PDB file of C-alpha atoms in Angstrom:
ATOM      1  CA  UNK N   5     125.898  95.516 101.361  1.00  0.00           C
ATOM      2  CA  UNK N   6     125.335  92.223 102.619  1.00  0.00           C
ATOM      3  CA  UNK N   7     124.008  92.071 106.066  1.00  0.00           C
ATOM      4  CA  UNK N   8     124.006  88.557 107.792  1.00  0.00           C
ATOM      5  CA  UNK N   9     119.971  87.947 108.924  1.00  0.00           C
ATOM      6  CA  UNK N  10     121.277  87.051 112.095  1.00  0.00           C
ATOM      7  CA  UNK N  11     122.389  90.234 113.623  1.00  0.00           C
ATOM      8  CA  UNK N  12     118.378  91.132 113.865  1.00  0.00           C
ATOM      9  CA  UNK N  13     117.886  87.629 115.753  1.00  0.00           C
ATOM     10  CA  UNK N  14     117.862  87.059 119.413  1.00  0.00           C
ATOM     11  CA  UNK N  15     115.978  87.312 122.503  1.00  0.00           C
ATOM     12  CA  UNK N  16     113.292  90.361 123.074  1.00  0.00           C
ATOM     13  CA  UNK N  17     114.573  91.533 119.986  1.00  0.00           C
ATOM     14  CA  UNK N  18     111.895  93.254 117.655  1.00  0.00           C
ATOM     15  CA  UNK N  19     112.953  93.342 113.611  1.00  0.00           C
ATOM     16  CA  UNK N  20     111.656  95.112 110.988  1.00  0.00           C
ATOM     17  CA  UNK N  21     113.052  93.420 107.424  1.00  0.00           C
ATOM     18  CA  UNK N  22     111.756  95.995 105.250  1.00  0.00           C
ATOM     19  CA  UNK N  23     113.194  99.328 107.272  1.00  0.00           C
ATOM     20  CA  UNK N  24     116.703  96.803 108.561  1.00  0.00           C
ATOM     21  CA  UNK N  25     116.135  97.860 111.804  1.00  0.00           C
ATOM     22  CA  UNK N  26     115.862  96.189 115.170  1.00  0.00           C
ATOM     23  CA  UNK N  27     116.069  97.224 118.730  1.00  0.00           C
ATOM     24  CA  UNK N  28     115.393  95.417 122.175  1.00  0.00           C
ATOM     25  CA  UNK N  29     112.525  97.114 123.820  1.00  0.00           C
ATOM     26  CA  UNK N  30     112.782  98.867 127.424  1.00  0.00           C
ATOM     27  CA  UNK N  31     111.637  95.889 129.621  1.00  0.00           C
ATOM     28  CA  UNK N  32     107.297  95.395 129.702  1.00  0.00           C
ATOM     29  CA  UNK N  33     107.366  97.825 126.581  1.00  0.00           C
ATOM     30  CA  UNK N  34     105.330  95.886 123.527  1.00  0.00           C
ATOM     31  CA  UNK N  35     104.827  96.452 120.086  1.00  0.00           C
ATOM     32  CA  UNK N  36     101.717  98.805 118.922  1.00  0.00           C
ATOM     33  CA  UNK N  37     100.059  99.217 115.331  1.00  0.00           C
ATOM     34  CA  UNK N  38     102.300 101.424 113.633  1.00  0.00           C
ATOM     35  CA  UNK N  39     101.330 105.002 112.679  1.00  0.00           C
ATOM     36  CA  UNK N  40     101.750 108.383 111.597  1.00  0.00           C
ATOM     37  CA  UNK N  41     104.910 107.880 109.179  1.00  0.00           C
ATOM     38  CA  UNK N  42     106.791 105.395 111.329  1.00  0.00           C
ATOM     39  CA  UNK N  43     107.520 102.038 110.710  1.00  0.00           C
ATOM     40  CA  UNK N  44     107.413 100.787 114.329  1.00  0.00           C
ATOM     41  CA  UNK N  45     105.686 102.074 116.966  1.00  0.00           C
ATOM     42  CA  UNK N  46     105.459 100.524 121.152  1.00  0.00           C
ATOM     43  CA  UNK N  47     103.935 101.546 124.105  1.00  0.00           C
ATOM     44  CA  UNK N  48     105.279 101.751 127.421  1.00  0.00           C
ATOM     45  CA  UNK N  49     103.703 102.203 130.858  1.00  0.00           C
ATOM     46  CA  UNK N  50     101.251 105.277 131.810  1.00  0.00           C
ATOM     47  CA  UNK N  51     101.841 107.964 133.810  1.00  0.00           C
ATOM     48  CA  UNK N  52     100.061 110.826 134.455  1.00  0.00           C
ATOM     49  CA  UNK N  53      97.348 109.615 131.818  1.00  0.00           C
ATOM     50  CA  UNK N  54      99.938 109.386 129.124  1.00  0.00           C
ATOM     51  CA  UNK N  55     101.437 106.437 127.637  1.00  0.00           C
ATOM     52  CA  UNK N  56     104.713 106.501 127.124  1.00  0.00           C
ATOM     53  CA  UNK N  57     106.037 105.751 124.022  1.00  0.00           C
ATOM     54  CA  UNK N  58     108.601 104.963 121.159  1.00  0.00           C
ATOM     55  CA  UNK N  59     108.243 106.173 117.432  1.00  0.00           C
ATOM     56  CA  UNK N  60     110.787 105.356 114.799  1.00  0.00           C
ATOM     57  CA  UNK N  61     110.814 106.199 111.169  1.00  0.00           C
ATOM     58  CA  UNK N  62     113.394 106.791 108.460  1.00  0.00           C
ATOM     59  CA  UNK N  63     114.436 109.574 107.269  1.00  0.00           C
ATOM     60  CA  UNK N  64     116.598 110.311 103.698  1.00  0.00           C
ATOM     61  CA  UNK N  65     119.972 111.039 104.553  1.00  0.00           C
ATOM     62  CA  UNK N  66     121.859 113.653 102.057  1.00  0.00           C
ATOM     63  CA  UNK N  67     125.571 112.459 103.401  1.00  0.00           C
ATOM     64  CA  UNK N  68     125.468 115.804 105.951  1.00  0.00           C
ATOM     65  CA  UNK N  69     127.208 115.035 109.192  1.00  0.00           C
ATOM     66  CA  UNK N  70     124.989 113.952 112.252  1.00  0.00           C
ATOM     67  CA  UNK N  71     126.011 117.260 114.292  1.00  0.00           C
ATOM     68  CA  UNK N  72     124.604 119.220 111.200  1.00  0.00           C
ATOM     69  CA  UNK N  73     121.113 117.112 111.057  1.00  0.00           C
ATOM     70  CA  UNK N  74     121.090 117.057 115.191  1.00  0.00           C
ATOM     71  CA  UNK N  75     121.336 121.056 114.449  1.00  0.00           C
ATOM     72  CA  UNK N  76     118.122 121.050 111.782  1.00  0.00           C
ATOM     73  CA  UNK N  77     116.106 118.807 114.212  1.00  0.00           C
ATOM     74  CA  UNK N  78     116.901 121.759 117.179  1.00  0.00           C
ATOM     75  CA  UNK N  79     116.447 124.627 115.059  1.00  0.00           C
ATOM     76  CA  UNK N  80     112.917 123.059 113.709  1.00  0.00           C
ATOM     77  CA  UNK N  81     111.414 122.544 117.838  1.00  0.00           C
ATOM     78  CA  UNK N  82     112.860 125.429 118.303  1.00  0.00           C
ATOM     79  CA  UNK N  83     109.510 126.936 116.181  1.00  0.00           C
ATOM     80  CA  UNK N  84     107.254 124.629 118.441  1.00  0.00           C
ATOM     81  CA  UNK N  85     104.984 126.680 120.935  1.00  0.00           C
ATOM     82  CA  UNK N  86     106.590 125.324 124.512  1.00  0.00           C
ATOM     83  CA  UNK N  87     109.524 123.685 123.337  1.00  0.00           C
ATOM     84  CA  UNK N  88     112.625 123.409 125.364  1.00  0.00           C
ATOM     85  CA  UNK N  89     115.934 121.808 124.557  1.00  0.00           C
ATOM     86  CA  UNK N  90     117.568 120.029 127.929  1.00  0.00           C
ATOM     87  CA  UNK N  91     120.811 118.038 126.429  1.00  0.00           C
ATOM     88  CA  UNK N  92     122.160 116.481 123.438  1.00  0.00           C
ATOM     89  CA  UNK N  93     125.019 114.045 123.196  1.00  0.00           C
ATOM     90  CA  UNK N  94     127.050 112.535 120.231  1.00  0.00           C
ATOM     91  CA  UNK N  95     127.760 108.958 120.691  1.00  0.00           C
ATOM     92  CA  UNK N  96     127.996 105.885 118.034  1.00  0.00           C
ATOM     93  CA  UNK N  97     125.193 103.157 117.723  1.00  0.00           C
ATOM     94  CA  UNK N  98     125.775  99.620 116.729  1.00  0.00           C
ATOM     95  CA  UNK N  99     129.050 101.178 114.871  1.00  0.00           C
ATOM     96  CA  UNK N 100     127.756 104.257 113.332  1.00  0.00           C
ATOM     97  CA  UNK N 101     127.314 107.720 113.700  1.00  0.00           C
ATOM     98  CA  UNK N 102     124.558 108.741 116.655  1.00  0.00           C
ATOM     99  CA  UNK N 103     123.317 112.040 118.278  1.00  0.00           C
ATOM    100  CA  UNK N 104     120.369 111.651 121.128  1.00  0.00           C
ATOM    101  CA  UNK N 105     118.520 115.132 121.715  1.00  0.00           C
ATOM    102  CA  UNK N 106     116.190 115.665 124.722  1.00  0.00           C
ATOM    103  CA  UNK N 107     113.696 118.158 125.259  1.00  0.00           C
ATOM    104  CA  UNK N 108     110.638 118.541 127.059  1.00  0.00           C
ATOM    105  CA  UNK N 109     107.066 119.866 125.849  1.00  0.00           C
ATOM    106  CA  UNK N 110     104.467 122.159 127.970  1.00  0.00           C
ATOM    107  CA  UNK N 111     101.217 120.727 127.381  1.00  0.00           C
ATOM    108  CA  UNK N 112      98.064 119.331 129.002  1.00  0.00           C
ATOM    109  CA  UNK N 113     100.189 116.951 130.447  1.00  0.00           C
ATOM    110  CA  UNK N 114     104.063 118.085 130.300  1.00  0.00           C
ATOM    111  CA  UNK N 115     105.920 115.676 128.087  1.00  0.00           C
ATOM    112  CA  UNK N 116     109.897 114.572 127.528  1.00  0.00           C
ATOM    113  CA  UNK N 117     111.195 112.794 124.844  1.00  0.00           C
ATOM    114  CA  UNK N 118     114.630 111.485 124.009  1.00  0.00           C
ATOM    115  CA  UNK N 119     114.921 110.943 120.143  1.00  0.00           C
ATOM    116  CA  UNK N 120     117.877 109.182 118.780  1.00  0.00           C
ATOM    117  CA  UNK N 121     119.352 109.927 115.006  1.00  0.00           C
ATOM    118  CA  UNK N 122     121.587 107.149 113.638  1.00  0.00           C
ATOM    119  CA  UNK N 123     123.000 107.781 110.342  1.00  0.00           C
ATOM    120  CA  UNK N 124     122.297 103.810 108.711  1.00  0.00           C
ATOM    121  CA  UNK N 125     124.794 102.290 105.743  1.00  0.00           C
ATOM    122  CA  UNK N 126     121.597 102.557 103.704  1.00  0.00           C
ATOM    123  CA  UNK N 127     121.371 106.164 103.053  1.00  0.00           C
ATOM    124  CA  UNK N 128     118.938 106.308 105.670  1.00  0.00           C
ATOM    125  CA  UNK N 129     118.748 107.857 109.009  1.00  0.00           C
ATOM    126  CA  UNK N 130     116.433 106.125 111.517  1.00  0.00           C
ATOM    127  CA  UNK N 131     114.934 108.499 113.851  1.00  0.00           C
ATOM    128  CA  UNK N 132     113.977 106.878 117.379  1.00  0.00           C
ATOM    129  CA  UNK N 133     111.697 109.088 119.696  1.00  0.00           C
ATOM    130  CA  UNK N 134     111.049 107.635 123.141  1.00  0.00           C
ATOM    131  CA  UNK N 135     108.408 109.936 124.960  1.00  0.00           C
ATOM    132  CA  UNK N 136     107.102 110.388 128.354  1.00  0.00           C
ATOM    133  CA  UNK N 137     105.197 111.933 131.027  1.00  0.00           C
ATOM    134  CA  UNK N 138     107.727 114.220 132.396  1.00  0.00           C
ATOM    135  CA  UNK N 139     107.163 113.289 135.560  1.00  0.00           C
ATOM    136  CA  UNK N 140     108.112 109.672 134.494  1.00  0.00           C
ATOM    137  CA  UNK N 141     110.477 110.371 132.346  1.00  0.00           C
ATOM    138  CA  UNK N 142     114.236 110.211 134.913  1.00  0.00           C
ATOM    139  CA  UNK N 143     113.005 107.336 136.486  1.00  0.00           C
ATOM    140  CA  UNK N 144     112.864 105.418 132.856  1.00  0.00           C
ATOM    141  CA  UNK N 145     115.705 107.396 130.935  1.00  0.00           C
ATOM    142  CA  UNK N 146     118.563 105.101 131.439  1.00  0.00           C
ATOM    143  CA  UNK N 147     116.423 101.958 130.463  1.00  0.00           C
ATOM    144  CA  UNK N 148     115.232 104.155 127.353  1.00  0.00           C
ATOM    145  CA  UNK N 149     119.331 105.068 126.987  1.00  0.00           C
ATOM    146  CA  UNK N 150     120.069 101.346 127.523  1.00  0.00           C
ATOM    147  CA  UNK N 151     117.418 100.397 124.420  1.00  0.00           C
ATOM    148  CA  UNK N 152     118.294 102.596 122.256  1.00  0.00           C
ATOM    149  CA  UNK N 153     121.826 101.232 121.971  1.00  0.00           C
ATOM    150  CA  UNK N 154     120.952  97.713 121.170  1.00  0.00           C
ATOM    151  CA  UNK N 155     119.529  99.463 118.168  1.00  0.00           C
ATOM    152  CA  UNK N 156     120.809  97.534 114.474  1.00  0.00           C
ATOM    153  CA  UNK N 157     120.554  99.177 111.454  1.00  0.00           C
ATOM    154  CA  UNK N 158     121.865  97.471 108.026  1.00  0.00           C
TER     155      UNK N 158
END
Protein backbone atom coordinates (compact mmCIF):
# COMPACT_ATOMS: atom_id res chain seq x y z
CA UNK A 1 0.00 0.00 0.00
CA UNK A 2 1.19 3.26 -0.85
CA UNK A 3 1.07 5.73 1.89
CA UNK A 4 1.68 9.47 0.90
CA UNK A 5 4.91 10.69 3.35
CA UNK A 6 2.91 13.52 4.11
CA UNK A 7 0.24 12.26 6.34
CA UNK A 8 3.24 11.77 9.11
CA UNK A 9 4.21 15.61 8.49
CA UNK A 10 3.04 18.54 10.43
CA UNK A 11 3.38 20.48 13.48
CA UNK A 12 4.36 18.66 17.03
CA UNK A 13 4.02 15.68 15.13
CA UNK A 14 6.57 12.83 16.09
CA UNK A 15 7.17 9.99 13.09
CA UNK A 16 8.63 6.90 13.18
CA UNK A 17 9.40 5.68 9.25
CA UNK A 18 10.41 2.31 10.09
CA UNK A 19 7.21 1.28 12.54
CA UNK A 20 4.64 4.01 10.02
CA UNK A 21 3.51 5.47 12.95
CA UNK A 22 3.07 8.99 14.20
CA UNK A 23 1.17 10.69 16.90
CA UNK A 24 1.09 14.37 18.33
CA UNK A 25 2.30 14.26 21.84
CA UNK A 26 0.08 15.47 24.97
CA UNK A 27 1.30 19.14 25.18
CA UNK A 28 5.14 19.55 27.21
CA UNK A 29 5.39 15.64 26.67
CA UNK A 30 8.99 14.95 24.71
CA UNK A 31 10.52 12.17 23.17
CA UNK A 32 12.76 9.66 25.45
CA UNK A 33 15.39 6.89 24.34
CA UNK A 34 13.33 4.12 23.40
CA UNK A 35 13.23 0.87 25.41
CA UNK A 36 12.07 -2.33 26.50
CA UNK A 37 10.47 -3.63 23.06
CA UNK A 38 8.95 -0.34 21.95
CA UNK A 39 9.77 1.67 19.22
CA UNK A 40 8.94 5.07 20.79
CA UNK A 41 8.94 5.94 24.08
CA UNK A 42 8.11 9.95 25.88
CA UNK A 43 7.92 11.23 29.11
CA UNK A 44 5.44 13.36 30.58
CA UNK A 45 5.32 15.40 33.80
CA UNK A 46 5.94 13.81 37.47
CA UNK A 47 3.71 13.24 39.97
CA UNK A 48 3.95 11.60 42.98
CA UNK A 49 7.70 10.67 42.05
CA UNK A 50 6.60 8.98 38.90
CA UNK A 51 6.95 10.10 35.46
CA UNK A 52 4.33 9.71 33.47
CA UNK A 53 4.64 8.12 30.42
CA UNK A 54 3.83 6.73 26.84
CA UNK A 55 5.11 3.29 25.43
CA UNK A 56 4.24 2.07 21.99
CA UNK A 57 5.29 -1.03 20.22
CA UNK A 58 3.91 -3.32 17.54
CA UNK A 59 2.47 -6.16 17.89
CA UNK A 60 1.71 -9.15 14.97
CA UNK A 61 -1.75 -9.09 14.16
CA UNK A 62 -3.35 -12.70 13.16
CA UNK A 63 -6.59 -10.91 11.35
CA UNK A 64 -8.68 -11.58 14.95
CA UNK A 65 -11.11 -8.80 15.59
CA UNK A 66 -9.99 -5.91 18.02
CA UNK A 67 -12.83 -6.91 20.68
CA UNK A 68 -11.16 -10.46 20.65
CA UNK A 69 -7.37 -9.03 21.15
CA UNK A 70 -8.90 -6.15 23.69
CA UNK A 71 -10.27 -9.56 25.45
CA UNK A 72 -6.52 -11.39 25.47
CA UNK A 73 -4.91 -8.10 26.72
CA UNK A 74 -7.78 -8.20 29.87
CA UNK A 75 -7.62 -11.74 30.47
CA UNK A 76 -3.53 -11.53 30.56
CA UNK A 77 -3.64 -8.32 33.61
CA UNK A 78 -6.08 -10.10 34.83
CA UNK A 79 -2.96 -12.65 36.15
CA UNK A 80 -1.07 -9.43 37.38
CA UNK A 81 -0.82 -9.20 41.31
CA UNK A 82 -3.06 -5.76 41.89
CA UNK A 83 -4.52 -5.37 38.67
CA UNK A 84 -7.83 -3.78 38.14
CA UNK A 85 -9.77 -3.17 34.97
CA UNK A 86 -11.81 0.44 35.17
CA UNK A 87 -13.28 0.86 31.37
CA UNK A 88 -12.74 -0.06 27.90
CA UNK A 89 -14.21 1.54 24.83
CA UNK A 90 -14.27 0.60 21.05
CA UNK A 91 -13.76 3.52 18.87
CA UNK A 92 -11.85 3.93 15.30
CA UNK A 93 -8.36 5.69 14.98
CA UNK A 94 -7.20 7.58 11.99
CA UNK A 95 -9.85 5.17 10.04
CA UNK A 96 -9.27 1.88 11.56
CA UNK A 97 -10.28 -0.39 14.05
CA UNK A 98 -9.42 0.90 17.92
CA UNK A 99 -10.17 -0.38 21.50
CA UNK A 100 -8.60 1.86 24.58
CA UNK A 101 -8.50 -0.27 27.95
CA UNK A 102 -7.84 1.41 31.34
CA UNK A 103 -6.82 -0.04 34.44
CA UNK A 104 -5.03 0.92 37.38
CA UNK A 105 -2.01 -0.88 39.27
CA UNK A 106 -1.42 -1.09 43.29
CA UNK A 107 2.09 -0.45 43.79
CA UNK A 108 4.66 1.67 45.62
CA UNK A 109 3.16 4.40 44.01
CA UNK A 110 -0.49 3.47 42.56
CA UNK A 111 -0.37 3.71 38.81
CA UNK A 112 -3.15 4.13 35.73
CA UNK A 113 -2.60 3.57 32.35
CA UNK A 114 -4.74 3.95 29.27
CA UNK A 115 -3.32 1.69 26.41
CA UNK A 116 -4.69 2.04 22.99
CA UNK A 117 -4.79 -1.10 20.31
CA UNK A 118 -5.17 -0.02 16.67
CA UNK A 119 -5.35 -2.74 14.26
CA UNK A 120 -2.70 -0.98 11.29
CA UNK A 121 -3.16 -1.91 7.26
CA UNK A 122 0.24 -3.51 7.82
CA UNK A 123 -0.62 -6.58 9.65
CA UNK A 124 0.41 -4.88 12.63
CA UNK A 125 -1.25 -3.72 15.70
CA UNK A 126 0.40 -0.74 17.45
CA UNK A 127 -0.07 -0.86 21.07
CA UNK A 128 -0.01 2.74 22.81
CA UNK A 129 0.26 2.73 26.73
CA UNK A 130 0.03 6.15 28.35
CA UNK A 131 0.76 5.73 32.21
CA UNK A 132 0.42 7.73 35.26
CA UNK A 133 0.48 8.44 38.82
CA UNK A 134 -3.02 7.73 39.68
CA UNK A 135 -3.41 10.58 41.39
CA UNK A 136 -2.51 12.47 38.12
CA UNK A 137 -3.96 10.49 35.96
CA UNK A 138 -8.08 12.37 35.49
CA UNK A 139 -6.59 15.54 35.42
CA UNK A 140 -4.41 14.44 32.12
CA UNK A 141 -6.81 11.69 30.61
CA UNK A 142 -8.61 13.70 28.08
CA UNK A 143 -5.29 15.31 26.76
CA UNK A 144 -3.88 11.58 26.74
CA UNK A 145 -7.57 10.67 24.90
CA UNK A 146 -7.06 13.74 22.67
CA UNK A 147 -3.28 12.29 21.58
CA UNK A 148 -4.00 9.21 21.07
CA UNK A 149 -6.41 10.01 18.24
CA UNK A 150 -4.09 12.01 16.14
CA UNK A 151 -2.37 8.68 16.05
CA UNK A 152 -1.37 7.54 11.97
CA UNK A 153 -0.59 4.27 11.19
CA UNK A 154 0.20 3.16 7.38
Amino acid sequence: IDVPANRHEGDGRTYDKNAGFSIVLPKGWEVIKAAGGQFLNAAGPTEAGFASNLGVREIPYDGAPIAKIAQAIKSGRQQVKGWTFLDETLLTIDGKKACALCGRLAGQVETTNLQYLIIGTNNKVYALTFTAASSAFEPMRKALEQSALTARTD
